[in-house]
PDB file of C-alpha atoms in Angstrom:
ATOM      1  CA  MET A 103     -16.951 -17.929 -22.047  1.00  0.00           C
ATOM      2  CA  ASN A 104     -19.123 -14.716 -22.375  1.00  0.00           C
ATOM      3  CA  SER A 105     -19.981 -14.767 -18.308  1.00  0.00           C
ATOM      4  CA  LEU A 106     -16.546 -15.055 -17.598  1.00  0.00           C
ATOM      5  CA  VAL A 107     -15.339 -12.031 -19.646  1.00  0.00           C
ATOM      6  CA  ALA A 108     -18.504  -9.868 -17.802  1.00  0.00           C
ATOM      7  CA  ALA A 109     -17.376 -10.903 -14.380  1.00  0.00           C
ATOM      8  CA  LEU A 110     -13.653 -10.056 -15.072  1.00  0.00           C
ATOM      9  CA  LYS A 111     -14.707  -6.585 -16.384  1.00  0.00           C
ATOM     10  CA  GLY A 112     -17.130  -6.282 -13.532  1.00  0.00           C
ATOM     11  CA  PHE A 113     -13.739  -7.356 -11.592  1.00  0.00           C
ATOM     12  CA  ILE A 114     -11.816  -4.509 -12.957  1.00  0.00           C
ATOM     13  CA  VAL A 115     -14.644  -1.761 -12.677  1.00  0.00           C
ATOM     14  CA  ILE A 116     -14.863  -2.844  -8.885  1.00  0.00           C
ATOM     15  CA  ALA A 117     -10.896  -2.617  -8.582  1.00  0.00           C
ATOM     16  CA  PHE A 118     -10.644   0.569 -10.236  1.00  0.00           C
ATOM     17  CA  LEU A 119     -13.038   2.413  -7.571  1.00  0.00           C
ATOM     18  CA  ALA A 120     -11.422   0.728  -4.826  1.00  0.00           C
ATOM     19  CA  LEU A 121      -8.353   1.792  -6.109  1.00  0.00           C
ATOM     20  CA  ALA A 122      -9.645   5.556  -6.691  1.00  0.00           C
ATOM     21  CA  ALA A 123     -10.988   5.412  -3.147  1.00  0.00           C
ATOM     22  CA  GLY A 124      -7.581   4.141  -1.580  1.00  0.00           C
ATOM     23  CA  CYS A 125      -5.803   6.496  -3.611  1.00  0.00           C
ATOM     24  CA  ALA A 126      -5.005   8.564   0.103  1.00  0.00           C
ATOM     25  CA  SER A 127      -1.790  10.239   0.391  1.00  0.00           C
ATOM     26  CA  ASP A 128       1.587   8.048   0.564  1.00  0.00           C
ATOM     27  CA  PHE A 129       1.785   9.488   4.231  1.00  0.00           C
ATOM     28  CA  GLN A 130      -2.095   8.694   4.915  1.00  0.00           C
ATOM     29  CA  GLU A 131      -1.550   4.984   3.630  1.00  0.00           C
ATOM     30  CA  LYS A 132       1.347   4.452   6.126  1.00  0.00           C
ATOM     31  CA  GLU A 133      -0.587   6.014   9.219  1.00  0.00           C
ATOM     32  CA  ASN A 134      -3.455   3.737   8.326  1.00  0.00           C
ATOM     33  CA  LEU A 135      -1.258   0.700   8.380  1.00  0.00           C
ATOM     34  CA  ALA A 136       0.892   2.144  11.426  1.00  0.00           C
ATOM     35  CA  VAL A 137      -2.453   2.148  13.233  1.00  0.00           C
ATOM     36  CA  ALA A 138      -3.730  -0.996  11.920  1.00  0.00           C
ATOM     37  CA  ALA A 139      -0.228  -2.811  13.070  1.00  0.00           C
ATOM     38  CA  GLY A 140      -1.421  -1.363  16.906  1.00  0.00           C
ATOM     39  CA  PHE A 141       0.648   1.712  16.470  1.00  0.00           C
ATOM     40  CA  LYS A 142      -0.729   4.423  19.081  1.00  0.00           C
ATOM     41  CA  ALA A 143      -0.968   8.347  18.398  1.00  0.00           C
ATOM     42  CA  ILE A 144       0.957  10.530  20.650  1.00  0.00           C
ATOM     43  CA  THR A 145       1.039  14.138  21.428  1.00  0.00           C
ATOM     44  CA  PRO A 146       4.535  14.513  22.557  1.00  0.00           C
ATOM     45  CA  THR A 147       4.493  16.320  25.944  1.00  0.00           C
ATOM     46  CA  LYS A 148       8.004  16.780  27.128  1.00  0.00           C
ATOM     47  CA  PRO A 149      10.258  19.269  25.458  1.00  0.00           C
ATOM     48  CA  ASP A 150      12.775  16.289  24.404  1.00  0.00           C
ATOM     49  CA  GLN A 151      10.263  13.935  23.141  1.00  0.00           C
ATOM     50  CA  ALA A 152       9.079  17.466  20.776  1.00  0.00           C
ATOM     51  CA  ALA A 153      12.812  18.231  19.575  1.00  0.00           C
ATOM     52  CA  LEU A 154      13.283  14.353  18.967  1.00  0.00           C
ATOM     53  CA  LEU A 155       9.895  14.332  16.643  1.00  0.00           C
ATOM     54  CA  SER A 156      11.513  17.292  14.714  1.00  0.00           C
ATOM     55  CA  THR A 157      14.443  15.429  13.479  1.00  0.00           C
ATOM     56  CA  LEU A 158      12.551  12.671  12.093  1.00  0.00           C
ATOM     57  CA  PRO A 159      12.188  11.953   8.228  1.00  0.00           C
ATOM     58  CA  THR A 160       8.156  12.622   8.080  1.00  0.00           C
ATOM     59  CA  ASP A 161       7.762  10.327   5.689  1.00  0.00           C
ATOM     60  CA  LYS A 162       8.619   6.807   6.734  1.00  0.00           C
ATOM     61  CA  VAL A 163       8.972   4.870   9.806  1.00  0.00           C
ATOM     62  CA  THR A 164      12.042   5.595  12.092  1.00  0.00           C
ATOM     63  CA  GLN A 165      13.517   3.123  15.219  1.00  0.00           C
ATOM     64  CA  VAL A 166      14.602   5.401  17.959  1.00  0.00           C
ATOM     65  CA  THR A 167      15.848   4.460  21.491  1.00  0.00           C
ATOM     66  CA  TYR A 168      14.120   6.837  24.226  1.00  0.00           C
ATOM     67  CA  ASN A 169      14.615   6.152  27.858  1.00  0.00           C
ATOM     68  CA  GLY A 170      16.900   2.321  26.843  1.00  0.00           C
ATOM     69  CA  LYS A 171      13.751   1.136  24.853  1.00  0.00           C
ATOM     70  CA  ILE A 172      13.338   0.494  21.309  1.00  0.00           C
ATOM     71  CA  TYR A 173      10.779   2.535  19.461  1.00  0.00           C
ATOM     72  CA  TYR A 174       9.130   2.906  15.902  1.00  0.00           C
ATOM     73  CA  VAL A 175       8.119   6.163  15.074  1.00  0.00           C
ATOM     74  CA  LEU A 176       6.079   7.581  11.938  1.00  0.00           C
ATOM     75  CA  PRO A 177       6.161  11.632  12.708  1.00  0.00           C
ATOM     76  CA  ASP A 178       2.831  13.572  11.932  1.00  0.00           C
ATOM     77  CA  VAL A 179       4.676  17.130  11.799  1.00  0.00           C
ATOM     78  CA  LYS A 180       1.218  18.635  10.845  1.00  0.00           C
ATOM     79  CA  ASN A 181      -0.486  17.518  13.646  1.00  0.00           C
ATOM     80  CA  ASN A 182       1.975  18.139  16.062  1.00  0.00           C
ATOM     81  CA  GLN A 183       1.717  13.814  17.140  1.00  0.00           C
ATOM     82  CA  ALA A 184       3.800  10.503  16.655  1.00  0.00           C
ATOM     83  CA  PHE A 185       2.227   7.110  15.708  1.00  0.00           C
ATOM     84  CA  VAL A 186       4.369   5.081  17.760  1.00  0.00           C
ATOM     85  CA  GLY A 187       4.883   1.218  18.281  1.00  0.00           C
ATOM     86  CA  GLY A 188       7.131  -1.522  19.332  1.00  0.00           C
ATOM     87  CA  PRO A 189       8.886  -3.889  17.751  1.00  0.00           C
ATOM     88  CA  LYS A 190       5.751  -6.510  17.741  1.00  0.00           C
ATOM     89  CA  GLN A 191       3.989  -3.407  15.834  1.00  0.00           C
ATOM     90  CA  TYR A 192       6.611  -2.902  13.426  1.00  0.00           C
ATOM     91  CA  GLN A 193       6.533  -6.367  12.552  1.00  0.00           C
ATOM     92  CA  SER A 194       3.017  -6.083  11.754  1.00  0.00           C
ATOM     93  CA  TYR A 195       3.526  -2.927  10.158  1.00  0.00           C
ATOM     94  CA  GLN A 196       5.618  -4.405   7.703  1.00  0.00           C
ATOM     95  CA  GLN A 197       3.696  -7.754   7.429  1.00  0.00           C
ATOM     96  CA  LEU A 198       1.100  -5.345   6.268  1.00  0.00           C
ATOM     97  CA  ARG A 199       2.825  -3.378   3.857  1.00  0.00           C
ATOM     98  CA  LEU A 200       4.107  -6.266   2.081  1.00  0.00           C
ATOM     99  CA  ALA A 201       0.399  -7.559   1.733  1.00  0.00           C
ATOM    100  CA  ARG A 202      -0.779  -4.177   0.285  1.00  0.00           C
ATOM    101  CA  GLN A 203       2.080  -4.249  -2.236  1.00  0.00           C
ATOM    102  CA  ILE A 204       1.424  -8.241  -3.057  1.00  0.00           C
ATOM    103  CA  SER A 205      -2.339  -6.924  -3.664  1.00  0.00           C
ATOM    104  CA  ASN A 206      -1.179  -3.834  -5.730  1.00  0.00           C
ATOM    105  CA  GLU A 207       0.964  -5.861  -7.971  1.00  0.00           C
ATOM    106  CA  ASN A 208      -1.831  -8.618  -8.086  1.00  0.00           C
ATOM    107  CA  LEU A 209      -4.329  -5.893  -9.128  1.00  0.00           C
ATOM    108  CA  GLU A 210      -1.702  -4.742 -11.946  1.00  0.00           C
ATOM    109  CA  ALA A 211      -1.647  -7.854 -13.108  1.00  0.00           C
ATOM    110  CA  ALA A 212      -5.210  -8.364 -13.382  1.00  0.00           C
ATOM    111  CA  GLU A 213      -5.272  -4.867 -15.347  1.00  0.00           C
ATOM    112  CA  MET A 214      -3.260  -5.940 -17.632  1.00  0.00           C
ATOM    113  CA  ASN A 215      -4.739  -9.504 -18.571  1.00  0.00           C
ATOM    114  CA  GLN A 216      -7.849  -7.588 -18.893  1.00  0.00           C
ATOM    115  CA  ALA A 217      -6.103  -4.974 -21.502  1.00  0.00           C
ATOM    116  CA  ALA A 218      -5.106  -7.597 -23.014  1.00  0.00           C
ATOM    117  CA  ALA A 219      -8.352  -9.548 -23.258  1.00  0.00           C
ATOM    118  CA  MET A 220     -10.045  -6.317 -24.461  1.00  0.00           C
ATOM    119  CA  ASN A 221      -7.129  -6.058 -27.649  1.00  0.00           C
ATOM    120  CA  TRP A 222      -7.847  -9.759 -28.238  1.00  0.00           C
ATOM    121  CA  GLY A 223     -10.555  -9.140 -30.841  1.00  0.00           C
ATOM    122  CA  THR A 224      -9.191  -6.162 -32.479  1.00  0.00           C
ATOM    123  CA  TRP A 225      -6.543  -8.718 -33.834  1.00  0.00           C
ATOM    124  CA  GLY A 226      -9.480 -11.045 -35.056  1.00  0.00           C
ATOM    125  CA  GLY A 227      -8.737 -13.552 -32.817  1.00  0.00           C
ATOM    126  CA  TRP A 228      -6.549 -16.663 -34.273  1.00  0.00           C
ATOM    127  CA  GLY A 229      -8.496 -15.827 -38.000  1.00  0.00           C
ATOM    128  CA  GLY A 230      -7.054 -12.302 -37.750  1.00  0.00           C
ATOM    129  CA  LEU A 231      -3.422 -13.391 -39.321  1.00  0.00           C
ATOM    130  CA  GLY A 232      -4.328 -13.744 -42.563  1.00  0.00           C
ATOM    131  CA  GLY A 233      -7.518 -15.603 -43.297  1.00  0.00           C
ATOM    132  CA  PRO A 234      -9.935 -17.327 -41.290  1.00  0.00           C
ATOM    133  CA  GLY A 235      -7.385 -19.766 -39.722  1.00  0.00           C
ATOM    134  CA  TRP A 236      -4.255 -21.256 -39.862  1.00  0.00           C
ATOM    135  CA  TYR A 237      -4.145 -23.923 -42.458  1.00  0.00           C
TER     136      TYR A 237
END
């Protein structure tokens, strides 16, 4: 039992360190997911591309039709570029976002379980409810 508690504590410490290291900005996380999904970083070379880029919301991937083709664009106004992918890359991006969300939810559940386990001793276990146990 003690080894299980020690292992769980170790897991929580590692999870907190990973969370702290991964606490990049929301945009940085989206950028990382986009690149992992196959989006390419491009710099607008034509005036119409630059104009289009300036009209897009900076905090989300937006569907854009350009020259008759569908693209998904995550603008990076600060660096005057955009992360651009097609439908396949966007589908991969959505899957990565879902996997990341599930991972975060699992981490939160583990943290809550750890907190509950840590508080169990303050109640005195089963015997903490009015004596050495329920008789």
